[in-house]
CSV table of C-alpha atoms in Angstrom, one decimal:
chain,number,residue,atom,x,y,z
A,409,UNK,CA,24.0,-5.0,-6.2
A,410,UNK,CA,22.2,-2.1,-7.7
A,411,UNK,CA,18.6,-2.8,-8.5
A,412,UNK,CA,17.0,-0.8,-11.3
A,413,UNK,CA,13.9,1.4,-10.6
A,414,UNK,CA,11.9,-0.7,-13.1
A,415,UNK,CA,12.8,-3.9,-11.2
A,416,UNK,CA,12.0,-2.2,-7.8
A,417,UNK,CA,8.7,-1.0,-9.2
A,418,UNK,CA,7.7,-4.5,-10.4
A,419,UNK,CA,8.8,-6.0,-7.1
A,420,UNK,CA,6.8,-3.5,-5.1
A,421,UNK,CA,3.7,-4.2,-7.2
A,422,UNK,CA,4.1,-7.9,-6.6
A,423,UNK,CA,4.7,-7.3,-2.8
A,424,UNK,CA,1.6,-5.1,-2.7
A,425,UNK,CA,-0.5,-7.9,-4.3
A,426,UNK,CA,0.9,-10.4,-1.8
A,427,UNK,CA,-0.1,-8.2,1.1
A,428,UNK,CA,-3.7,-8.1,-0.3
A,429,UNK,CA,-3.7,-11.9,-0.7
A,430,UNK,CA,-2.5,-12.3,2.9
A,431,UNK,CA,-5.5,-10.2,4.0
A,432,UNK,CA,-7.8,-12.6,2.0
A,433,UNK,CA,-6.1,-15.5,3.7
A,434,UNK,CA,-6.5,-14.0,7.2
A,435,UNK,CA,-10.3,-14.0,6.5
A,436,UNK,CA,-10.4,-17.7,5.7
A,437,UNK,CA,-10.0,-17.1,1.9
A,438,UNK,CA,-13.2,-15.1,1.8
A,439,UNK,CA,-12.7,-12.5,-0.9
A,440,UNK,CA,-16.0,-10.8,-0.2
A,441,UNK,CA,-15.3,-10.5,3.5
A,442,UNK,CA,-11.9,-9.0,2.7
A,443,UNK,CA,-13.3,-6.5,0.3
A,444,UNK,CA,-16.0,-5.4,2.8
A,445,UNK,CA,-13.3,-5.2,5.5
A,446,UNK,CA,-11.0,-3.1,3.3
A,447,UNK,CA,-13.8,-0.7,2.1
A,448,UNK,CA,-15.3,-0.2,5.6
A,449,UNK,CA,-14.9,3.4,6.4
A,450,UNK,CA,-14.3,5.1,9.7
A,451,UNK,CA,-17.6,6.1,11.4
A,452,UNK,CA,-16.3,9.7,11.8
A,453,UNK,CA,-15.7,10.5,8.2
A,454,UNK,CA,-16.0,7.3,6.0
A,455,UNK,CA,-12.2,7.3,5.4
A,456,UNK,CA,-11.1,3.8,4.3
A,457,UNK,CA,-8.6,3.3,7.1
A,458,UNK,CA,-8.1,-0.4,6.5
A,459,UNK,CA,-6.9,0.2,2.9
A,460,UNK,CA,-4.6,3.0,4.3
A,461,UNK,CA,-3.1,0.6,6.8
A,462,UNK,CA,-2.7,-2.1,4.2
A,463,UNK,CA,-0.9,0.1,1.8
A,464,UNK,CA,1.4,1.6,4.5
A,465,UNK,CA,2.2,-1.9,5.8
A,466,UNK,CA,3.1,-3.0,2.2
A,467,UNK,CA,5.5,-0.1,1.9
A,468,UNK,CA,6.9,-0.7,5.4
A,469,UNK,CA,7.5,-4.4,4.9
A,470,UNK,CA,8.9,-4.2,1.4
A,471,UNK,CA,12.3,-5.9,1.2
A,472,UNK,CA,14.2,-3.2,-0.7
A,473,UNK,CA,13.7,-0.3,1.8
A,474,UNK,CA,16.9,1.4,0.7
A,475,UNK,CA,15.7,1.9,-2.9
A,476,UNK,CA,15.0,5.4,-4.1
A,477,UNK,CA,11.5,4.5,-5.0
A,478,UNK,CA,10.6,3.3,-1.5
A,479,UNK,CA,12.5,6.0,0.2
A,480,UNK,CA,10.5,8.6,-1.8
A,481,UNK,CA,7.2,6.9,-0.8
A,482,UNK,CA,8.3,6.9,2.9
A,483,UNK,CA,9.3,10.5,2.8
A,484,UNK,CA,6.0,11.5,1.2
A,485,UNK,CA,3.8,9.4,3.6
A,486,UNK,CA,5.7,9.9,6.9
A,487,UNK,CA,4.4,13.4,7.7
A,488,UNK,CA,0.8,12.6,6.6
A,489,UNK,CA,-1.6,11.4,9.3
A,490,UNK,CA,-3.9,8.7,7.9
A,491,UNK,CA,-7.1,10.3,6.9
A,492,UNK,CA,-5.7,13.7,6.4
A,493,UNK,CA,-4.6,14.7,3.0
A,494,UNK,CA,-4.3,12.3,0.1
A,495,UNK,CA,-4.4,8.5,1.0
A,496,UNK,CA,-1.4,6.3,0.7
A,497,UNK,CA,-3.1,4.4,-2.1
A,498,UNK,CA,-3.0,7.6,-4.2
A,499,UNK,CA,0.8,7.9,-3.7
A,500,UNK,CA,1.6,4.2,-4.3
A,501,UNK,CA,-0.5,4.1,-7.4
A,502,UNK,CA,0.9,7.3,-8.8
A,503,UNK,CA,4.4,6.1,-8.1
A,504,UNK,CA,3.9,2.6,-9.6
A,505,UNK,CA,1.9,3.8,-12.6
A,506,UNK,CA,4.4,6.4,-13.5
A,507,UNK,CA,7.1,3.7,-13.9
A,508,UNK,CA,6.7,1.0,-16.5
């Protein structure tokens, strides 16, 4: 079955939120601890590596990996080393906010 881009976009948004909620659950449902963990930057340059890893994990574990939307994100992010260039959060937000 062909899934529309709009449906894929909505499903990816929900999946991303679920990944965030799973992070909260890992930290005994402590939202403050999760926020601190996610915003903690690398000592070297302050880059929010935990957010980067969460976003990339959300894209990697999304169920519709064959969709154009996800393939576009993967092709964009694959050559970028975390911490160099724009963060994965920029690309996922741009992609999702550009599709309503």
